[in-house]
C-alpha positions in Angstrom: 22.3 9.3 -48.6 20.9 6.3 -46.6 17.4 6.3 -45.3 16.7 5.5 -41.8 14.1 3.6 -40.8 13.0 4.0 -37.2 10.2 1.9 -35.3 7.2 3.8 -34.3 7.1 4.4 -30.4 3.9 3.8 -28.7 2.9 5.5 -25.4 2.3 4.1 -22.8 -1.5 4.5 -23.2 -1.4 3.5 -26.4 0.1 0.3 -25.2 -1.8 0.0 -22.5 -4.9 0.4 -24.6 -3.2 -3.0 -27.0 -2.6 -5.3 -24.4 -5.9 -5.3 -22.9 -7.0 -7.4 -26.1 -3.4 -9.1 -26.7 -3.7 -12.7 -26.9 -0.3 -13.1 -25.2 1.8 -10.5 -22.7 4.2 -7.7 -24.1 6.4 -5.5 -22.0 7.0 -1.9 -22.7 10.4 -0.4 -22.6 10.6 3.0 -23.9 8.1 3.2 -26.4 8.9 -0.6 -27.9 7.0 -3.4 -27.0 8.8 -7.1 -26.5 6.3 -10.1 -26.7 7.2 -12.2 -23.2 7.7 -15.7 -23.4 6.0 -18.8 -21.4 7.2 -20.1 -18.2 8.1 -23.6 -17.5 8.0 -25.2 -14.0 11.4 -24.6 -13.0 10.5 -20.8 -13.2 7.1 -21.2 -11.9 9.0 -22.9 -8.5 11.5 -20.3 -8.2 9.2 -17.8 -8.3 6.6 -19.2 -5.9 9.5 -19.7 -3.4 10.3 -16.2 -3.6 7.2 -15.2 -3.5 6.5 -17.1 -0.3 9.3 -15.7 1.6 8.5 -12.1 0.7 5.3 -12.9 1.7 6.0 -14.3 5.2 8.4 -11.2 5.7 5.6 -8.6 5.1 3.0 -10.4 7.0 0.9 -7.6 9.2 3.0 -4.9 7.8 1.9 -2.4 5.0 3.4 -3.6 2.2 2.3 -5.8 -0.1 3.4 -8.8 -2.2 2.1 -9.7 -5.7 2.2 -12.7 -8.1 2.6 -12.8 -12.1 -0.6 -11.4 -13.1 0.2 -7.7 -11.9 1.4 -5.4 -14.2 4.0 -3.0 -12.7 4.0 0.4 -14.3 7.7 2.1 -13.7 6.9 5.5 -14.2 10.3 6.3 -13.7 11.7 4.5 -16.3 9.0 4.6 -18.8 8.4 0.8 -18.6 5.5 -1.7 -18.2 6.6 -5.0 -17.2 4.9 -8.3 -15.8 7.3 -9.5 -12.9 7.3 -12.9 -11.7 6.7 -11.6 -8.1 6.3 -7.8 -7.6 6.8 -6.2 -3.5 5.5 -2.6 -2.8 6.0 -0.6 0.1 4.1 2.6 0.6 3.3 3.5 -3.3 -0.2 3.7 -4.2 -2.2 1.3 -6.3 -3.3 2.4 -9.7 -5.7 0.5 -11.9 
C-alpha cells in the first residue's frame, strides 16, 4: 500500500496571521500558499495604465479603485490574492 503524503492546509487566518511578518508576498488559494514573484517595468506600466483608466471611469461615483498593495480577500472562493489593480463597487472594506 502506498502512503500519501498531503500538504497541510492553512486557514485563512492562519495565513493571514504569516504574511503580516513574510518577508516577501504569498497568495492563498484553498488552503495552499504560492510565494508571488517581482514585477518588472513592463508590468508595473501596464498596470498603472489600467489603473488610471479605471480610475478616471469611477471618478465621483462610489466605487473605488486600488493599487498593488491591497490585499483582496475572495471570500467566495476561499482565496487571498494581491492584484495588480483591484475595483470595488458597493462591498464593504474589511481590515
Amino acid at each position: 500500500m502506498s502512503g500519501q503524503h498531503s500538504k497541510p492546509v492553512l486557514s485563512p487566518e492562519e495565513y493571514l496571521e504569516g504574511e503580516r511578518s513574510a518577508e516577501l508576498r504569498h497568495e492563498y488559494v484553498l488552503g495552499e500558499v504560492y510565494a508571488m514573484a517581482g514585477a518588472g517595468e513592463r508590468h508595473n506600466r501596464i498596470a498603472g495604465n489600467v489603473f488610471f483608466q479605471l480610475r478616471a471611469r469611477a471618478r465621483g461615483g462610489s466605487c473605488g479603485v486600488f493599487m498593488s498593495d491591497m490585499k483582496l480577500r475572495i471570500k467566495q472562493h476561499v482565496q487571498c490574492k494581491w492584484g495588480d489593480t483591484s475595483y470595488e463597487a458597493g462591498l464593504c472594506l474589511d481590515d
